[in-house]
Short mmCIF file of C-alpha atoms in Angstrom, two decimals:
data_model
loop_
_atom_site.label_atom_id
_atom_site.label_comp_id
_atom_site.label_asym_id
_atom_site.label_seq_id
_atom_site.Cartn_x
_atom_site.Cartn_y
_atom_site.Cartn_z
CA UNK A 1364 0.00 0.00 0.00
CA UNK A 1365 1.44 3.74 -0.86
CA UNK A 1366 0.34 7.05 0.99
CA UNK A 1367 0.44 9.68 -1.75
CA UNK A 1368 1.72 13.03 -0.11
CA UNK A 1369 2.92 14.67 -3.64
CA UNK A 1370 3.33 13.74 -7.16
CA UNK A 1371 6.86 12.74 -7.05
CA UNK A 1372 7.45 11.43 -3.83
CA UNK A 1373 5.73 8.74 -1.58
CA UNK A 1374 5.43 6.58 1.24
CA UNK A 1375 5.59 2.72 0.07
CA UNK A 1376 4.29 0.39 3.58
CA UNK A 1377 5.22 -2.70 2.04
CA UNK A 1378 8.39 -1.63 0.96
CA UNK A 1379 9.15 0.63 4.21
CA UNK A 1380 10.48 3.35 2.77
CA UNK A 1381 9.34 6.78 1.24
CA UNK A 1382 10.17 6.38 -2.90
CA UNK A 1383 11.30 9.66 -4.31
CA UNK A 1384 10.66 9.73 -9.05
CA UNK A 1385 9.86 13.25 -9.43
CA UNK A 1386 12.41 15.18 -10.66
CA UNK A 1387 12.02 17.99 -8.74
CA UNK A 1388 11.78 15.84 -5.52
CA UNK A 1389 14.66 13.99 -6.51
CA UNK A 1390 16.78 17.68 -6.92
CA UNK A 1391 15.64 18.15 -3.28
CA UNK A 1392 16.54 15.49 -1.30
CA UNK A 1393 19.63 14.88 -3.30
CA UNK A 1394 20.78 18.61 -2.23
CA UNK A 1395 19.31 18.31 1.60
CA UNK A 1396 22.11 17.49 3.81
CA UNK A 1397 19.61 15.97 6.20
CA UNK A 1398 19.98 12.64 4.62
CA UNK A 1399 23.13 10.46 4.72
CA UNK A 1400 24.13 6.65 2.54
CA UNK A 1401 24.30 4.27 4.97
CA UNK A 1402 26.26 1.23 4.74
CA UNK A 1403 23.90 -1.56 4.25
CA UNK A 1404 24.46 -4.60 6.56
CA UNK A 1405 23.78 -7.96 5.33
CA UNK A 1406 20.79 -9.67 5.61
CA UNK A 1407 21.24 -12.56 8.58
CA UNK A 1408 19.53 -15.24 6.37
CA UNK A 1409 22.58 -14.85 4.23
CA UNK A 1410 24.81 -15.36 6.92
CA UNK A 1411 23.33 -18.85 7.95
CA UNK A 1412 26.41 -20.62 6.52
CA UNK A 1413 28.87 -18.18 6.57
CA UNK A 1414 30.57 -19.52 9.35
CA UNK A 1415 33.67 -18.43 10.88
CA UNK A 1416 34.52 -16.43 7.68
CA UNK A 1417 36.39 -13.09 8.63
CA UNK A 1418 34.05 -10.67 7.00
CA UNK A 1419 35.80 -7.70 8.72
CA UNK A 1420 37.71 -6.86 5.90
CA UNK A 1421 34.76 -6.07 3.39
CA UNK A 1422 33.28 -4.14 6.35
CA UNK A 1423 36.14 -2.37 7.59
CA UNK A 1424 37.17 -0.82 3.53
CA UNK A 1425 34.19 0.55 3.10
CA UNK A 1426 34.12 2.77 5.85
CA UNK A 1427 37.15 4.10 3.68
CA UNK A 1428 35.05 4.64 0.43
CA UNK A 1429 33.58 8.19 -0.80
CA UNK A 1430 30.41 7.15 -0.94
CA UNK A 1431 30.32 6.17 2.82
CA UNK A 1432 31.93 8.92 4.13
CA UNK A 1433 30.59 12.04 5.68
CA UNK A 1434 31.68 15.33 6.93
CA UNK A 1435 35.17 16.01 7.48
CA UNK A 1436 36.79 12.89 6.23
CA UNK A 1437 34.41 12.75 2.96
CA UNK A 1438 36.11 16.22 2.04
CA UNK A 1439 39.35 15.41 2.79
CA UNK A 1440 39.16 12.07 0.85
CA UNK A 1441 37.62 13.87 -2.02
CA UNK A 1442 39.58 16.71 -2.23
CA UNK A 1443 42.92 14.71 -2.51
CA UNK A 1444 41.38 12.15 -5.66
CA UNK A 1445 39.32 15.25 -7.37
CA UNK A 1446 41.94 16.36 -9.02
CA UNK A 1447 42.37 13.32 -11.03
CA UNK A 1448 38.60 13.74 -12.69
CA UNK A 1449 38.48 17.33 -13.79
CA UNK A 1450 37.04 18.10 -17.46
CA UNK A 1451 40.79 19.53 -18.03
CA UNK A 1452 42.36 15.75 -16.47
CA UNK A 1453 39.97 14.27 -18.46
CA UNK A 1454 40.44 16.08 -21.69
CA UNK A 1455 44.07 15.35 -21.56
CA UNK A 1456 42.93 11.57 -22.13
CA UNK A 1457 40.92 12.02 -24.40
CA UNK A 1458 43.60 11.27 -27.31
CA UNK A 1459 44.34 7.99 -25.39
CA UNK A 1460 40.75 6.60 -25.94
CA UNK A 1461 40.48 7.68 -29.08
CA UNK A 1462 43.70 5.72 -30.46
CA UNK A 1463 42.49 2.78 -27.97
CA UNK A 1464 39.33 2.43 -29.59
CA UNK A 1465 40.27 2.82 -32.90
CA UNK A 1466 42.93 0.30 -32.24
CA UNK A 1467 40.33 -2.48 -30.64
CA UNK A 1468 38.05 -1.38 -33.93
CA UNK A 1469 40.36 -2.14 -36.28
CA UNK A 1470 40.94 -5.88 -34.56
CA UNK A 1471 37.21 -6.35 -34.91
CA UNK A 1472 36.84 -5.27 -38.24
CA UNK A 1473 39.42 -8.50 -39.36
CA UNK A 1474 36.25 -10.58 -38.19
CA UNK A 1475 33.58 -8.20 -39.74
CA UNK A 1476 31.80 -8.20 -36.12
CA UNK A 1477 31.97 -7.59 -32.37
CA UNK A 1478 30.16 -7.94 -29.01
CA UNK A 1479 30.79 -3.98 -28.06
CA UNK A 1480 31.02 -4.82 -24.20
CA UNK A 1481 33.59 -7.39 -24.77
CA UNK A 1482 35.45 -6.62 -27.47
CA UNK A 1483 36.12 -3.07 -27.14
CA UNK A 1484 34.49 -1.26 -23.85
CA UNK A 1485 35.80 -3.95 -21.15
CA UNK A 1486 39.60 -3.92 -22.41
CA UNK A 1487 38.81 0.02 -22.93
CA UNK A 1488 37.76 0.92 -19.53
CA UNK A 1489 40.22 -1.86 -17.78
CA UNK A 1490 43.24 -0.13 -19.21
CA UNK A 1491 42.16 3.14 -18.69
CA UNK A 1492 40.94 2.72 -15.38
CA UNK A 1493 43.92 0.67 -14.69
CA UNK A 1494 45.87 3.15 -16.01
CA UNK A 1495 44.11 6.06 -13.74
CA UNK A 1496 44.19 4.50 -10.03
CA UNK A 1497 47.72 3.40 -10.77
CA UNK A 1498 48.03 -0.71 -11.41
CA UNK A 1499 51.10 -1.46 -13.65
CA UNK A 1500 50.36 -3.17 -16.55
CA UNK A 1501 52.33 -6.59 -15.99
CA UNK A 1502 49.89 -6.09 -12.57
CA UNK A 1503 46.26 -5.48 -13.87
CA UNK A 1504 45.11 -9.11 -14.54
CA UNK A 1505 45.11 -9.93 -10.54
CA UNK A 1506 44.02 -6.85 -9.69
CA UNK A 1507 41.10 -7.01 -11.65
CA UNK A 1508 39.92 -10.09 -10.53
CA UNK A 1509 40.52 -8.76 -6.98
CA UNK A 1510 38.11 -6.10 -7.43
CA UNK A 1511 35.70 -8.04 -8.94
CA UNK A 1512 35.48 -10.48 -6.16
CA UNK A 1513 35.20 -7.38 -4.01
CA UNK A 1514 32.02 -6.12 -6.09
CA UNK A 1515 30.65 -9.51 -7.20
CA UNK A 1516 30.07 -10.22 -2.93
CA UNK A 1517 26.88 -7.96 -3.96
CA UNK A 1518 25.18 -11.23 -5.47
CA UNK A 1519 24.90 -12.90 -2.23
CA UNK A 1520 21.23 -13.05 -3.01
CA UNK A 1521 21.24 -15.11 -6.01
CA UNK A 1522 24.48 -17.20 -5.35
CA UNK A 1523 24.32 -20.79 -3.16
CA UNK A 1524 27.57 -20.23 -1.61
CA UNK A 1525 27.64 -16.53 0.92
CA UNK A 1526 30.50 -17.79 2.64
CA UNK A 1527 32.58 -18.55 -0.62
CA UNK A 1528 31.94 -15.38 -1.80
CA UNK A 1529 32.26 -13.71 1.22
CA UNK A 1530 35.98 -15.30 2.11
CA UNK A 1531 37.25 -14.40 -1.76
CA UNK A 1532 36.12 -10.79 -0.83
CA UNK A 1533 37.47 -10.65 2.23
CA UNK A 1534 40.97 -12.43 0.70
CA UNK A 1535 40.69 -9.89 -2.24
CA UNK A 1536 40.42 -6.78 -0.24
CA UNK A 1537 43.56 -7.67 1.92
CA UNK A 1538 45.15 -8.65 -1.17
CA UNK A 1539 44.86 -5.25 -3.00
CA UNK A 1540 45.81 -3.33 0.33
CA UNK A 1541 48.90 -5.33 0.62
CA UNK A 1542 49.28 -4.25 -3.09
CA UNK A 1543 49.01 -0.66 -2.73
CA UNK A 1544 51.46 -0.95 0.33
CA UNK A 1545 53.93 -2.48 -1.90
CA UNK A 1546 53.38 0.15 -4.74
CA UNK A 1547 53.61 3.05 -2.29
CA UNK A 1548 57.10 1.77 -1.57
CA UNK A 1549 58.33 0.81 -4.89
CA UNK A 1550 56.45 3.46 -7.21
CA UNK A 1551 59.16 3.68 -10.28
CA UNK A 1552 56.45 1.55 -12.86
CA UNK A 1553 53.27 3.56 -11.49
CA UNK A 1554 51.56 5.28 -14.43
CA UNK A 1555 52.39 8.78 -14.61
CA UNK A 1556 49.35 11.05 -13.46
CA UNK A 1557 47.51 7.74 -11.44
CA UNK A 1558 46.21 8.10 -7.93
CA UNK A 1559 48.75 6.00 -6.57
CA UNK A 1560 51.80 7.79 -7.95
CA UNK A 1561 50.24 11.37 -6.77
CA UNK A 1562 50.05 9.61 -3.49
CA UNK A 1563 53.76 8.25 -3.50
CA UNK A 1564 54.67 11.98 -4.08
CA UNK A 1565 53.13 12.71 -1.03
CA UNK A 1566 54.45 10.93 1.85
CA UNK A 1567 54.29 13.57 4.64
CA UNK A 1568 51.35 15.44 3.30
CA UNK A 1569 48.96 15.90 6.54
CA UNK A 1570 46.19 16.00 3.82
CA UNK A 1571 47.57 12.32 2.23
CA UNK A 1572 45.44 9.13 2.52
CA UNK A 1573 46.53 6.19 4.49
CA UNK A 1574 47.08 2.52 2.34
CA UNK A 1575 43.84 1.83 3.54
CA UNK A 1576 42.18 4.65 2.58
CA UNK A 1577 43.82 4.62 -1.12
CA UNK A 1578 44.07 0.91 -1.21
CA UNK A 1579 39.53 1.10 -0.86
CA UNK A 1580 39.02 4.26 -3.02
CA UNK A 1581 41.81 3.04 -5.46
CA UNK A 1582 39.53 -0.67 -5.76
CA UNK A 1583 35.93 1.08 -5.39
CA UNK A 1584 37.11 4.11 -8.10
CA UNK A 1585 38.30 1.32 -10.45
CA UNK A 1586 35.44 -0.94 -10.04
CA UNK A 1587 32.98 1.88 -10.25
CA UNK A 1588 34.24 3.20 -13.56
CA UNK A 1589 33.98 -0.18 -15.19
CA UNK A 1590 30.81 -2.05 -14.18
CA UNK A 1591 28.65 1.86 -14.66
CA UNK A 1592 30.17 2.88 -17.75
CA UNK A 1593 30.43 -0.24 -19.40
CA UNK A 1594 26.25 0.18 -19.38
CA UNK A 1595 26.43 4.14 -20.24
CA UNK A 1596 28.51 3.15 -23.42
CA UNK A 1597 26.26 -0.30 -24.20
CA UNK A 1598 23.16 2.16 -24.03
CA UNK A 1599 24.94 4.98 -26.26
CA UNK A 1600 25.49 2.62 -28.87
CA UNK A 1601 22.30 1.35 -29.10
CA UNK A 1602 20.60 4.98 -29.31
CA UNK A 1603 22.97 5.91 -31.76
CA UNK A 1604 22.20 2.51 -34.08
CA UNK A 1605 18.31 2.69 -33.23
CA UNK A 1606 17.74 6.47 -33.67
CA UNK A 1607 18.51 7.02 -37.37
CA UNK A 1608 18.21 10.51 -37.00
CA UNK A 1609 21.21 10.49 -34.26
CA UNK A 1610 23.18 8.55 -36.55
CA UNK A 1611 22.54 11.01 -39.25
CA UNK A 1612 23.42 13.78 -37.06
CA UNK A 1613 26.34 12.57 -35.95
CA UNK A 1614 27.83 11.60 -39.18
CA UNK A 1615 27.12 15.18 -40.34
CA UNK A 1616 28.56 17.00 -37.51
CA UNK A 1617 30.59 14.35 -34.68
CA UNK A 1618 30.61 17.18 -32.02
CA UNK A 1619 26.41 16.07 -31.67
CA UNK A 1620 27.78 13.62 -29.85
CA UNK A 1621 27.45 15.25 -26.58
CA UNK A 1622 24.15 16.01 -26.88
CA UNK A 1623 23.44 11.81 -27.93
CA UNK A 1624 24.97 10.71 -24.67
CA UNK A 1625 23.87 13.79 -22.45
CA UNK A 1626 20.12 12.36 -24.10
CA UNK A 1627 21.25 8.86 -23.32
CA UNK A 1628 21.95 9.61 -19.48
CA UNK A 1629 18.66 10.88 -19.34
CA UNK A 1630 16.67 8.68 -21.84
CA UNK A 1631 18.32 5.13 -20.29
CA UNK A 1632 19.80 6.30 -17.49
CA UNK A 1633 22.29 3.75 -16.44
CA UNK A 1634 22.19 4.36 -13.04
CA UNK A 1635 18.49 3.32 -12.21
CA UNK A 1636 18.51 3.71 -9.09
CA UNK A 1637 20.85 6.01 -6.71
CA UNK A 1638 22.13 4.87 -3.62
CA UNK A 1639 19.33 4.58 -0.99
CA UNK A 1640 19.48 7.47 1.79
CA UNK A 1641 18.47 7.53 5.44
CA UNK A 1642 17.16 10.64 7.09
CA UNK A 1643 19.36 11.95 10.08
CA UNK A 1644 16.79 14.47 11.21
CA UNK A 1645 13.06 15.07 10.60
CA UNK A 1646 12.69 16.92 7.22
CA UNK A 1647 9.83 18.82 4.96
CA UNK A 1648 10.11 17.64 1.10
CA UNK A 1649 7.56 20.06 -0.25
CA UNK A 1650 4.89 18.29 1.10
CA UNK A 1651 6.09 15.20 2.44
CA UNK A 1652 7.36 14.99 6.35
CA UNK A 1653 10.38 12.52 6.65
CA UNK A 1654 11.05 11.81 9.66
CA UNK A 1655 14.59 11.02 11.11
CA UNK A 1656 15.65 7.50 10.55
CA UNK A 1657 12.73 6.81 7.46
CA UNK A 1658 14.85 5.22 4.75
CA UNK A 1659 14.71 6.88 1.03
CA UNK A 1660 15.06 5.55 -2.74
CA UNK A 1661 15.59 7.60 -5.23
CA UNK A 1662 14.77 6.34 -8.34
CA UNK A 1663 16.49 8.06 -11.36
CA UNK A 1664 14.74 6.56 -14.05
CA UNK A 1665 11.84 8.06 -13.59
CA UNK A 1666 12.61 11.04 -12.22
CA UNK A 1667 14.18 11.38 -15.82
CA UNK A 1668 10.90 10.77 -17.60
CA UNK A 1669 8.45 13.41 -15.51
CA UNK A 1670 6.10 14.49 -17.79
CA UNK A 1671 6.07 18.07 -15.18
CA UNK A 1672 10.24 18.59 -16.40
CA UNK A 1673 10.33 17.05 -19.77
CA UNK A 1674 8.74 17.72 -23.14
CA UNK A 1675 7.33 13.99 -24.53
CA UNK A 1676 9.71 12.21 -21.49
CA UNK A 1677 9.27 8.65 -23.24
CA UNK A 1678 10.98 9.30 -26.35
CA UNK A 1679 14.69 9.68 -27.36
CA UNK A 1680 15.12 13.06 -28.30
CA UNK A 1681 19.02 14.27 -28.93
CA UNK A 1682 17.78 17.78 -30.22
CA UNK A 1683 15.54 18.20 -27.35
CA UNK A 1684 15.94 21.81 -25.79
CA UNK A 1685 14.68 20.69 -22.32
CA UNK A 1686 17.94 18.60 -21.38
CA UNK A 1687 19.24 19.50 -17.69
CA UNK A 1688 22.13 17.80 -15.53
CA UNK A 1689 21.81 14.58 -15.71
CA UNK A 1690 20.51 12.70 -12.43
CA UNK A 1691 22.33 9.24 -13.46
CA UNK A 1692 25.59 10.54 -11.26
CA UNK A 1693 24.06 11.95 -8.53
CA UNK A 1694 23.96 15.37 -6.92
CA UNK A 1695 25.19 17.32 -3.99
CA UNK A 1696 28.25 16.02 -1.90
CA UNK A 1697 28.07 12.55 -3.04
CA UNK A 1698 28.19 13.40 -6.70
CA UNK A 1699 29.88 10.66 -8.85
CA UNK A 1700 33.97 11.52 -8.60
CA UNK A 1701 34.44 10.21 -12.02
CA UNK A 1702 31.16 11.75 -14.25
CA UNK A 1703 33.62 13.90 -16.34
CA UNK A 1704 35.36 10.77 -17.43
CA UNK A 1705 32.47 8.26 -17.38
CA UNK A 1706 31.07 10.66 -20.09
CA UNK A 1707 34.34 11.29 -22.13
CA UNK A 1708 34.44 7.77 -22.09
CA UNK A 1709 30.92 7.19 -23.77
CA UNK A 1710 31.64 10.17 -26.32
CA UNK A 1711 34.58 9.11 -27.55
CA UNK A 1712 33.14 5.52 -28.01
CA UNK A 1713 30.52 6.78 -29.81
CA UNK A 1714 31.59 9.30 -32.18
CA UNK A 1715 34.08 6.77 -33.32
CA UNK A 1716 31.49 4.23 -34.07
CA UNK A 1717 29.54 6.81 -36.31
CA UNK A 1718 32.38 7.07 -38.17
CA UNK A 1719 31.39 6.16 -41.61
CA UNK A 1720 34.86 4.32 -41.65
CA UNK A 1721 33.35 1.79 -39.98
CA UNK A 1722 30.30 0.94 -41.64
CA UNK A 1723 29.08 0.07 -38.01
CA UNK A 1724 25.42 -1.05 -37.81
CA UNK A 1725 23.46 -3.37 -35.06
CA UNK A 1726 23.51 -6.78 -35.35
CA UNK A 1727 21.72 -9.84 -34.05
CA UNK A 1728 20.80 -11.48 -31.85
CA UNK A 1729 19.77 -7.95 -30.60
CA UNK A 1730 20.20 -6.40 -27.00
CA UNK A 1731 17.71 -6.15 -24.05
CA UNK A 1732 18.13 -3.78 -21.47
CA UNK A 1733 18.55 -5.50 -18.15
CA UNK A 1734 19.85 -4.95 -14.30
CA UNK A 1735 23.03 -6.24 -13.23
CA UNK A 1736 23.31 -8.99 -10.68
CA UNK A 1737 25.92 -7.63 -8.56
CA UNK A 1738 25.11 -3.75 -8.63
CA UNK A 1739 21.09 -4.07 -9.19
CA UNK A 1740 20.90 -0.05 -8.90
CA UNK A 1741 22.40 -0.60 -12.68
CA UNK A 1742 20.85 -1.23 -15.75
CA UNK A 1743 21.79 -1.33 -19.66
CA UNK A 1744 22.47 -3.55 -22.47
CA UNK A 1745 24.61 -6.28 -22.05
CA UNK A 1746 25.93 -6.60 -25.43
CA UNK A 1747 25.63 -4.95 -28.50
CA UNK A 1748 26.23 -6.91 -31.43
CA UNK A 1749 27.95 -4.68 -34.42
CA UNK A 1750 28.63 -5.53 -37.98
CA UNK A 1751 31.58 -3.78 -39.61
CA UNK A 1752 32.79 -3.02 -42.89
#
C-alpha cells in the first residue's frame, strides 16, 4: 500500500520506505544534507552458513570509500582524488581513448563483427581505469579479478555459496591493500598522473590518505568506472544505431555527440537507481514529512521521464531543448567523482562508431536492457552486437 503526499514522492508500507521519481523531488533530497548513505548490513539469512569467515575486511574498507563517508573525512578524501577527474584531467585523455578504440576497432573489423562490451568497452575501460588508479600493466590481470570479487560479494542473493563469496572478498580486499602498500614503496612503474603515484609523491602530506584509505578508493574508483560505464557506453550505442536521426546527425557533424549521450543519461539512465538514503533528522520535502531514521530511494529513471520537467519524457530526443544535468551521477556532496570521465568515455566511443569508416550497424541477436546482478541499482544492455565493414 502507498500514501500519496505529492506527485513525485511517496510513502511505500510494504516496501518501508518513502520512494522519491519526481524530478524535482529527486533535486531536493539529493541537495538536503539531512539525509546520509548508509552502509547496508547484510541480511542474517545470508549469513546462515557463513561460518567463521572473517568478514571484517569487506566491512572495515568501506568505511574508507567516498560514498560512505561524511563530513570532514568525505572532504578530505575527495579533495585529494578530485583532481584526477576534472574536465581539463579528463580532456588530456581524451587522445588515449580515441587511439584505444580505434585500435580495438580495427581488430574487430578483421572478423567483420563484435560484441561492443567485450570486445572493445571492457579492455577500454580496464586499461584506462587501470591506467588512472595506478596498477602497472604486468599487474592489472590480478588486480582485476581482486576487485571483482570485491564487487561480485553484492550477489549474495542469487548465489548458493555466501560464505565462498564472502571469504574471496574478504581475501581480495587484503590482497589489494597489501598491493598498494607495496606500490607506495616501490612506485618507479606507477603510471604517470595515477592516484597512486600522486600519493607516493606525497608521503608527509597531513592532507595524504593512508594505504587503507587509497588501497579502498583506489579498488571502489576502479570498479565503479567499469561495471557503470560499461552500461552508459552499451546504451549509447544502441541509441545511436536505433535512432537514425542520431546517426545522421552525428555523421554530419561528430561534435552532436554530446548532446546523444547527455540524451542517453537521461533517456536510459544507467544508473536506475541512486544509492538509498536515510534521514538523520526530521525533514519537509515540499509536502512530504520525513522523519529522522525513514529510509529513502531515489529512483532516477523516472525522475528522468516526468512528464512536469520534460517535453514527450518517453521518447529519445538528442535535439531536445529541455535537457538539464543529468541525475544518473548523482547530486550534492556525493556526486559521482568520475562523471567527467564516465562521459568522455561514452563520447569518444561513440563518435568513433559513427564514423562512416566503420560501416558500423546493429547486429543480431539484438540487445535487451537488463539490471546487473551484482550492482542491481544498474541497468543497460549487455551486449551490443555490431557488424563492420
Amino acid at each position: 500500500m502507498t500514501h500519496a503526499s505529492d506527485p513525485g514522492i511517496a510513502f511505500d508500507e510494504e516496501l518501508g520506505a518513502w520512494i522519491v521519481d519526481g524530478h524535482e523531488e529527486f533535486l531536493a533530497v539529493s541537495r538536503s544534507t539531512a539525509f546520509n548513505i548508509p552502509k547496508l548490513t547484510l541480511p542474517p539469512e545470508l549469513l546462515v552458513n557463513v561460518g567463521k569467515v572473517d568478514i571484517d575486511p569487506v566491512q572495515e574498507q568501506s568505511d574508507y570509500v567516498l560514498l560512505y563517508s561524511v563530513g570532514a573525512h568525505h572532504r578530505r578524501r575527495r579533495r585529494f582524488l578530485a583532481g584526477h577527474f576534472t574536465r581539463q584531467a579528463v580532456d588530456g585523455r581524451r587522445e588515449s581513448i580515441r587511439k584505444t578504440v580505434r585500435e580495438l576497432l580495427t581488430e574487430g573489423q578483421r572478423a567483420g563483427r563484435i560484441d561492443l562490451t567485450a570486445d572493445i568497452t571492457r579492455p577500454l575501460l580496464t586499461r584506462i581505469m587501470s591506467d588512472v588508479v595506478g596498477i602497472p600493466p604486468a599487474l592489472r590481470g590480478e588486480f582485476d579479478e581482486w576487485a571483482h570479487a570485491v564487487t561480485n560479494a553484492g550477489q549474495l542473493g542469487v548465489q548458493g555459496s555466501p560464505a565462498e563469496a564472502l571469504h574471496r572478498a574478504a581475501e581480495s580486499v587484503n590482497a589489494i591493500t597489501q598491493l598498494v602498500r607495496d606500490l607506495l614503496g616501490s612506485p618507479v612503474d606507477l603510471p604517470h598522473g595515477s592516484i597512486l603515484s600522486y600519493a607516493a609523491g606525497r608521503p608527509s602530506d597531513a592532507a595524504s590518505l593512508s594505504v587503507e584509505e587509497l588501497a579502498a578508493n583506489v579498488r571502489s574508483i576502479y570498479s565503479s568506472g567499469i561495471e557503470t560505464t560499461e552500461y552508459l557506453v552499451a546504451s549509447t550505442a544502441y541509441m545511436i544505431f536505433s535512432s537514425p536521426s542520431a546517426l545522421r546527425d552525428l555523421r554530419a557533424d561528430p561534435s552532436r555527440i554530446e548532446a546523444v549521450v547527455r540524451e542517453t543519461l537521461r533517456f536510459t539512465c544507467p544508473a536506475v537507481e541512486i544509492p538509498v538514503r536515510r534521514a538523520n533528522r526530521d525533514v519537509r520535502i515540499f509536502n512530504s514529512l520525513i522523519r529522522e531514521g525513514d529510509w529513502v530511494r531515489l529512483v532516477a529513471l523516472k525522475a528522468e521521464r516526468d512528464s512536469r520537467r520534460f517535453s514527450c519524457p518517453d521518447k529519445f530526443d538528442h535535439r531536445r531543448t529541455d535537457q538539464s544535468m543529468p541525475l544518473t551521477y548523482g547530486l550534492g556532496p556525493h556526486r559521482c567523482l568520475g562523471q567527467h570521465l564516465a562521459t568522455a568515455i561514452a563520447e569518444e566511443v561513440g563518435r568513433t562508431l559513427a564514423d562512416p569508416e566503420y560501416g558500423a550497424h546493429m547486429d543480431t541477436p539484438f540487445p535487451g536492457f537488463r539490471r546487473r546482478a551484482a550492482l542491481p541499482v544498474i541497468w543497460g544492455p549487455e551486449w551490443i552486437h555490431l557488424a563492420l565493414a
